[in-house]
């Protein structure tokens, strides 16, 4: 997947002018948020339910290696072939090699953000194995070669007319229509044959249960169930943080994932796989592989703040409520993960150089944290990223910040610790700042504040600071 | 895949001395559903499934279930159906019912293997009929354990899924269903699904519709 | 007699001194003695937000020296209170002496409305205002401090004032300090939406507890809807709202 994180500002600007994106962002997130609240209210104590989810995820982060070993042990005992991959390349090579060994012409893909992260589709397609996305949204953006707009609805912003033309061009649609339902059914018919003849299915993983060695997937469409039912070989790929301690924990997280992600009490299909098909079963895979992908995560585990990203369960609640995401949509995040979780994950996985806009383009409003069912403290992490970036941390692949900025903050700190000079400095700045003031307001840019003045005025610097007024007041009191 | 990958990844994870204590868990959050009585469980199961466009018929006994099935078969113009052979369906003797009603009733054992079975379940049947292992009132969900008697594709590939639910199998919450399944089998089954209504999507312009890849409709027959 | 030490953040000191004066007038009227340390400067929030922690630590140490002995510190700026209460202990995680000082100070710092309602137990401060008021739930006040009911209680008790609902009252106004300078396109859209919600609320004034939001929203309104008024809560409660610019 092409990385475009460096173009954050430009893409955001384009998207805010894009009437279609704007219309969808104005409509969809508020609806999902409302549904989320209604569905959370079905818990007798929604806050306690969210807090319990956060505790589960906190425990996962702390016990990660033991839980992975426990999962591997139990999954292996039941016949799942557990495979470890250090890098995207290793993971892709394994899946490709397996597809070649099995002699399959194509695999179907269930929606997997990890597969976007590691670029699995390209790795397969470039080497002669077709990889067909089967989640309707992913199917559309794969054909359009576009990045995901939204975690849950990757193509939700695409105009029906565009989907119609695309489906006509690809021979998926016989007669042109702009009815989303008819377009969906056309995709159903097209993909049905792929499911029918399927020899190898590839899906992501929502949870891997350590206690039982079970892989859990949550979906609405049924494409993942097909990938787990029709073929002889099934491959699940998971990033290593997807593990949960117990089946009871998984059930609680499923409740939270559905409510926070789509505002559903329950998704249509939850599937639990513990090894290959039962003896005598006519369908289901004869071989189940579970690829545990690291791709740089284990290197971050030593960092007690950064590793908190492993809490994330990819529900997308933070995006739907983020003031920035709901204005710019998914494209500016420039890579696999969108919204606040993308602002946290993309920089860690790609390195800070080239991604620093992601953790800076945030007002620290904290609404993401307030909805997170996994206990991620996004604002705290953004501040931490900024601090490591300012320190030029090589472990996080930071280039450091411009010297000019550092000098400014050195000066600030020096001034703020020298009260008298701080006052004098302010006094000296006043005439320069207020040069163009009219009626107590500045409307034209001063120094490097262009961004502010593009749309806002600023009160002029007060004739007398609060401190000066206070001193006068005290003086009057003394004289009285 | 080199075995070294496993050692590398786990080694890095275990190397750190900054893991800290495992945080303690707050008390398990309460679940309202646990207080529901029998009739309320039936009511809530129905209500939740209907919210997902499921159609629910309640019948008194097996005879009533077969009668209702006949009604549905006629209304839908069924020629052939694929059935599971689980313990809920077995006593209904759907094979006899099919012969009496002119519906071809197919099951996995009728096929030589996976491919022949797939051809039929994908293309040759008007509905899939299953029983349940358990049902869950909290969200109108059915829990199916998939094995020889319960092929995965019966509840997935046909456009209509008819699910037969004895009311004494309706439990308040998922945990209870899973506990019973674990207890009965001494562990997790190879494959289990929780199914809540038909397949759906809202991926084009957020327009929701049912029947994306799996069944467009789910009909539940509650017995008892 | 109760005594509080007033913490006047730099934005208020330099650009909005009336807010500080209003806080003094209000507290004095309620029989609270106000102390003001002339050595105070800034809490260091800009440096923390930009990631310059060594610099922020210097500023924080200065703050702790200036305010360390006070029984109660009150500020009309929610985000600065969050900085002292929450971020100082994090800043000094590896410096036990300063950590102890930061942790001992944290519970003694109050946002103004929090102090009035939770500590003084006052709701009606004897202010008057003729008209409808909408309340903007500033992010740091609402989610940083959990303060929301306190300002609303105070507004409801203002004679002649009617608190009216504001759509998306808890949505960010797009200030975010440096965010508003570095990402002006996004910031502008957010503040425009806040302004539109305020205008649609039919309120005569928008009231808030955060100088940053004040500069942002009033600065936008001054450019695009100059007839619309924004007040800091202190200004409203001090009862001298009419004479205050913007």
PDB file of N, CA and C in Angstrom, chain C residues 52-89:
ATOM      1  N   UNK C  52       8.332  19.723  23.939  1.00  0.00           N
ATOM      2  CA  UNK C  52       9.604  20.185  24.519  1.00  0.00           C
ATOM      3  C   UNK C  52       9.577  20.045  26.036  1.00  0.00           C
ATOM      4  N   UNK C  53       9.778  18.827  26.476  1.00  0.00           N
ATOM      5  CA  UNK C  53       9.611  18.530  27.899  1.00  0.00           C
ATOM      6  C   UNK C  53      10.708  19.099  28.789  1.00  0.00           C
ATOM      7  N   UNK C  54      11.992  19.065  28.374  1.00  0.00           N
ATOM      8  CA  UNK C  54      13.000  19.680  29.254  1.00  0.00           C
ATOM      9  C   UNK C  54      12.688  21.153  29.496  1.00  0.00           C
ATOM     10  N   UNK C  55      12.251  21.834  28.435  1.00  0.00           N
ATOM     11  CA  UNK C  55      11.893  23.238  28.561  1.00  0.00           C
ATOM     12  C   UNK C  55      10.673  23.393  29.475  1.00  0.00           C
ATOM     13  N   UNK C  56       9.693  22.497  29.289  1.00  0.00           N
ATOM     14  CA  UNK C  56       8.481  22.557  30.099  1.00  0.00           C
ATOM     15  C   UNK C  56       8.801  22.328  31.570  1.00  0.00           C
ATOM     16  N   UNK C  57       9.763  21.444  31.839  1.00  0.00           N
ATOM     17  CA  UNK C  57      10.134  21.164  33.235  1.00  0.00           C
ATOM     18  C   UNK C  57      10.677  22.405  33.926  1.00  0.00           C
ATOM     19  N   UNK C  58      11.465  23.160  33.165  1.00  0.00           N
ATOM     20  CA  UNK C  58      12.001  24.407  33.746  1.00  0.00           C
ATOM     21  C   UNK C  58      10.864  25.321  34.164  1.00  0.00           C
ATOM     22  N   UNK C  59       9.904  25.473  33.264  1.00  0.00           N
ATOM     23  CA  UNK C  59       8.791  26.373  33.527  1.00  0.00           C
ATOM     24  C   UNK C  59       7.953  25.836  34.692  1.00  0.00           C
ATOM     25  N   UNK C  60       7.775  24.531  34.719  1.00  0.00           N
ATOM     26  CA  UNK C  60       6.969  23.923  35.775  1.00  0.00           C
ATOM     27  C   UNK C  60       7.634  24.099  37.141  1.00  0.00           C
ATOM     28  N   UNK C  61       8.955  23.972  37.179  1.00  0.00           N
ATOM     29  CA  UNK C  61       9.653  24.166  38.452  1.00  0.00           C
ATOM     30  C   UNK C  61       9.442  25.583  38.952  1.00  0.00           C
ATOM     31  N   UNK C  62       9.497  26.533  38.008  1.00  0.00           N
ATOM     32  CA  UNK C  62       9.254  27.927  38.376  1.00  0.00           C
ATOM     33  C   UNK C  62       7.846  28.071  38.965  1.00  0.00           C
ATOM     34  N   UNK C  63       6.881  27.458  38.294  1.00  0.00           N
ATOM     35  CA  UNK C  63       5.496  27.545  38.767  1.00  0.00           C
ATOM     36  C   UNK C  63       5.372  26.955  40.172  1.00  0.00           C
ATOM     37  N   UNK C  64       6.004  25.802  40.373  1.00  0.00           N
ATOM     38  CA  UNK C  64       5.909  25.132  41.679  1.00  0.00           C
ATOM     39  C   UNK C  64       6.565  25.974  42.772  1.00  0.00           C
ATOM     40  N   UNK C  65       7.631  26.669  42.412  1.00  0.00           N
ATOM     41  CA  UNK C  65       8.275  27.548  43.396  1.00  0.00           C
ATOM     42  C   UNK C  65       7.355  28.715  43.752  1.00  0.00           C
ATOM     43  N   UNK C  66       6.698  29.270  42.709  1.00  0.00           N
ATOM     44  CA  UNK C  66       5.869  30.456  42.931  1.00  0.00           C
ATOM     45  C   UNK C  66       4.609  30.106  43.730  1.00  0.00           C
ATOM     46  N   UNK C  67       3.976  28.969  43.384  1.00  0.00           N
ATOM     47  CA  UNK C  67       2.664  28.656  43.959  1.00  0.00           C
ATOM     48  C   UNK C  67       2.707  27.580  45.047  1.00  0.00           C
ATOM     49  N   UNK C  68       3.908  27.029  45.291  1.00  0.00           N
ATOM     50  CA  UNK C  68       4.022  25.829  46.116  1.00  0.00           C
ATOM     51  C   UNK C  68       3.425  25.922  47.509  1.00  0.00           C
ATOM     52  N   UNK C  69       3.401  27.116  48.092  1.00  0.00           N
ATOM     53  CA  UNK C  69       2.965  27.236  49.476  1.00  0.00           C
ATOM     54  C   UNK C  69       1.482  27.591  49.605  1.00  0.00           C
ATOM     55  N   UNK C  70       0.829  27.864  48.485  1.00  0.00           N
ATOM     56  CA  UNK C  70      -0.556  28.342  48.561  1.00  0.00           C
ATOM     57  C   UNK C  70      -1.514  27.239  48.962  1.00  0.00           C
ATOM     58  N   UNK C  71      -2.529  27.650  49.721  1.00  0.00           N
ATOM     59  CA  UNK C  71      -3.545  26.690  50.160  1.00  0.00           C
ATOM     60  C   UNK C  71      -4.485  26.325  49.023  1.00  0.00           C
ATOM     61  N   UNK C  72      -4.872  27.356  48.273  1.00  0.00           N
ATOM     62  CA  UNK C  72      -5.770  27.124  47.139  1.00  0.00           C
ATOM     63  C   UNK C  72      -5.358  28.037  46.005  1.00  0.00           C
ATOM     64  N   UNK C  73      -5.247  27.445  44.834  1.00  0.00           N
ATOM     65  CA  UNK C  73      -4.879  28.221  43.652  1.00  0.00           C
ATOM     66  C   UNK C  73      -6.053  28.157  42.685  1.00  0.00           C
ATOM     67  N   UNK C  74      -6.498  29.309  42.215  1.00  0.00           N
ATOM     68  CA  UNK C  74      -7.672  29.348  41.343  1.00  0.00           C
ATOM     69  C   UNK C  74      -7.280  30.005  40.038  1.00  0.00           C
ATOM     70  N   UNK C  75      -7.790  29.431  38.936  1.00  0.00           N
ATOM     71  CA  UNK C  75      -7.468  29.988  37.632  1.00  0.00           C
ATOM     72  C   UNK C  75      -8.691  29.995  36.731  1.00  0.00           C
ATOM     73  N   UNK C  76      -8.827  31.031  35.921  1.00  0.00           N
ATOM     74  CA  UNK C  76      -9.936  31.060  34.964  1.00  0.00           C
ATOM     75  C   UNK C  76      -9.607  30.326  33.666  1.00  0.00           C
ATOM     76  N   UNK C  77      -8.676  29.379  33.694  1.00  0.00           N
ATOM     77  CA  UNK C  77      -8.263  28.683  32.471  1.00  0.00           C
ATOM     78  C   UNK C  77      -8.189  27.183  32.715  1.00  0.00           C
ATOM     79  N   UNK C  78      -9.182  26.451  32.197  1.00  0.00           N
ATOM     80  CA  UNK C  78      -9.273  25.016  32.437  1.00  0.00           C
ATOM     81  C   UNK C  78      -8.046  24.254  31.982  1.00  0.00           C
ATOM     82  N   UNK C  79      -7.508  24.593  30.808  1.00  0.00           N
ATOM     83  CA  UNK C  79      -6.410  23.786  30.275  1.00  0.00           C
ATOM     84  C   UNK C  79      -5.135  23.993  31.087  1.00  0.00           C
ATOM     85  N   UNK C  80      -4.939  25.197  31.632  1.00  0.00           N
ATOM     86  CA  UNK C  80      -3.749  25.432  32.462  1.00  0.00           C
ATOM     87  C   UNK C  80      -3.875  24.656  33.769  1.00  0.00           C
ATOM     88  N   UNK C  81      -5.106  24.557  34.287  1.00  0.00           N
ATOM     89  CA  UNK C  81      -5.325  23.779  35.499  1.00  0.00           C
ATOM     90  C   UNK C  81      -5.017  22.302  35.229  1.00  0.00           C
ATOM     91  N   UNK C  82      -5.435  21.825  34.050  1.00  0.00           N
ATOM     92  CA  UNK C  82      -5.121  20.437  33.676  1.00  0.00           C
ATOM     93  C   UNK C  82      -3.602  20.244  33.607  1.00  0.00           C
ATOM     94  N   UNK C  83      -2.928  21.224  33.045  1.00  0.00           N
ATOM     95  CA  UNK C  83      -1.470  21.129  32.934  1.00  0.00           C
ATOM     96  C   UNK C  83      -0.837  20.911  34.307  1.00  0.00           C
ATOM     97  N   UNK C  84      -1.245  21.728  35.264  1.00  0.00           N
ATOM     98  CA  UNK C  84      -0.625  21.654  36.589  1.00  0.00           C
ATOM     99  C   UNK C  84      -1.054  20.370  37.310  1.00  0.00           C
ATOM    100  N   UNK C  85      -2.347  20.096  37.257  1.00  0.00           N
ATOM    101  CA  UNK C  85      -2.870  18.948  38.004  1.00  0.00           C
ATOM    102  C   UNK C  85      -2.406  17.621  37.420  1.00  0.00           C
ATOM    103  N   UNK C  86      -2.455  17.509  36.093  1.00  0.00           N
ATOM    104  CA  UNK C  86      -2.203  16.206  35.493  1.00  0.00           C
ATOM    105  C   UNK C  86      -0.832  16.059  34.863  1.00  0.00           C
ATOM    106  N   UNK C  87      -0.400  17.097  34.162  1.00  0.00           N
ATOM    107  CA  UNK C  87       0.845  16.931  33.416  1.00  0.00           C
ATOM    108  C   UNK C  87       2.087  17.131  34.268  1.00  0.00           C
ATOM    109  N   UNK C  88       2.021  17.973  35.295  1.00  0.00           N
ATOM    110  CA  UNK C  88       3.207  18.164  36.130  1.00  0.00           C
ATOM    111  C   UNK C  88       3.677  16.840  36.757  1.00  0.00           C
ATOM    112  N   UNK C  89       2.779  16.083  37.379  1.00  0.00           N
ATOM    113  CA  UNK C  89       3.263  14.821  37.946  1.00  0.00           C
ATOM    114  C   UNK C  89       3.891  13.903  36.888  1.00  0.00           C
TER     115      UNK C  89
END
